[in-house]
Amino acid sequence: MTIDRRLAHSGFTLTRDYPVPVGNVWQAFADGEQKRRWLSDGDAFEPGEWRFDFRVGGRDVDEAKFHGGPRSRYEAVYTDIVEHVRIVTTYDMWLDGTHMSTSVASFEFEEISGGTRLTHVEHGVFFDQFWADGPNREEGTRGLLEALARHLE
């Protein structure tokens, strides 16, 4: 079997307002127990390896197997953290052991009237058979921001 070697680039910006203070939204990212709760958002998958080290240079790992589907693995490094202001990471994704993508992602936290505006900007490079998955990443991230909203309620 020959693998088509190619790259695709994809980027997106998502903005979401939450009716809670910046500190609450920040803690959902900075506290490992909270982050794991909202990322799992129910029982859609079987959790696997989990590591959480929220500091510049720290690494996160989140591995899970979707029921009836593939095993997903996320490995991130925090490159910049300014409390209650921003988080910047680089991260890699694997699907069933195959390297899928490498991305740079930022999260900006802004106090607004009645709550917090979270802006997520991401730029990714998708490898080989995953070259067309950029729109799926955006949709998946949109789902995670919805899960965060449910967590913050």
GROMACS .gro file of C-alpha atoms in nm, residues 90-141:
model
   52
   90THR     CA    1   0.173   2.358   2.032
   91TYR     CA    2   0.018   2.016   1.999
   92ASP     CA    3   0.022   1.695   1.799
   93MET     CA    4  -0.265   1.458   1.730
   94TRP     CA    5  -0.253   1.086   1.650
   95LEU     CA    6  -0.535   0.864   1.532
   96ASP     CA    7  -0.489   0.491   1.593
   97GLY     CA    8  -0.114   0.550   1.627
   98THR     CA    9  -0.073   0.748   1.303
   99HIS     CA   10   0.054   1.106   1.332
  100MET     CA   11  -0.232   1.319   1.205
  101SER     CA   12  -0.137   1.683   1.262
  102THR     CA   13   0.071   1.948   1.436
  103SER     CA   14  -0.092   2.272   1.548
  104VAL     CA   15  -0.036   2.601   1.729
  105ALA     CA   16  -0.336   2.710   1.935
  106SER     CA   17  -0.404   3.018   2.145
  107PHE     CA   18  -0.678   3.097   2.395
  108GLU     CA   19  -0.742   3.460   2.490
  109PHE     CA   20  -0.956   3.548   2.792
  110GLU     CA   21  -1.128   3.887   2.790
  111GLU     CA   22  -1.356   4.036   3.053
  112ILE     CA   23  -1.677   4.163   2.895
  113SER     CA   24  -2.000   4.299   3.036
  114GLY     CA   25  -2.175   4.001   3.193
  115GLY     CA   26  -1.889   3.753   3.165
  116THR     CA   27  -1.592   3.638   2.960
  117ARG     CA   28  -1.510   3.630   2.591
  118LEU     CA   29  -1.286   3.338   2.494
  119THR     CA   30  -1.113   3.359   2.157
  120HIS     CA   31  -0.947   3.046   2.023
  121VAL     CA   32  -0.717   3.076   1.721
  122GLU     CA   33  -0.558   2.768   1.567
  123HIS     CA   34  -0.326   2.694   1.276
  124GLY     CA   35  -0.260   2.333   1.183
  125VAL     CA   36  -0.065   2.120   0.940
  126PHE     CA   37  -0.239   1.795   0.845
  127PHE     CA   38  -0.034   1.503   0.719
  128ASP     CA   39  -0.082   1.252   0.439
  129GLN     CA   40  -0.422   1.077   0.452
  130PHE     CA   41  -0.547   1.342   0.698
  131TRP     CA   42  -0.488   1.631   0.456
  132ALA     CA   43  -0.862   1.713   0.433
  133ASP     CA   44  -0.935   1.704   0.810
  134GLY     CA   45  -0.896   2.079   0.882
  135PRO     CA   46  -1.273   2.148   0.880
  136ASN     CA   47  -1.328   1.852   1.115
  137ARG     CA   48  -1.080   2.003   1.363
  138GLU     CA   49  -1.273   2.329   1.364
  139GLU     CA   50  -1.601   2.147   1.420
  140GLY     CA   51  -1.448   1.934   1.696
  141THR     CA   52  -1.311   2.243   1.869
   0.00000   0.00000   0.00000
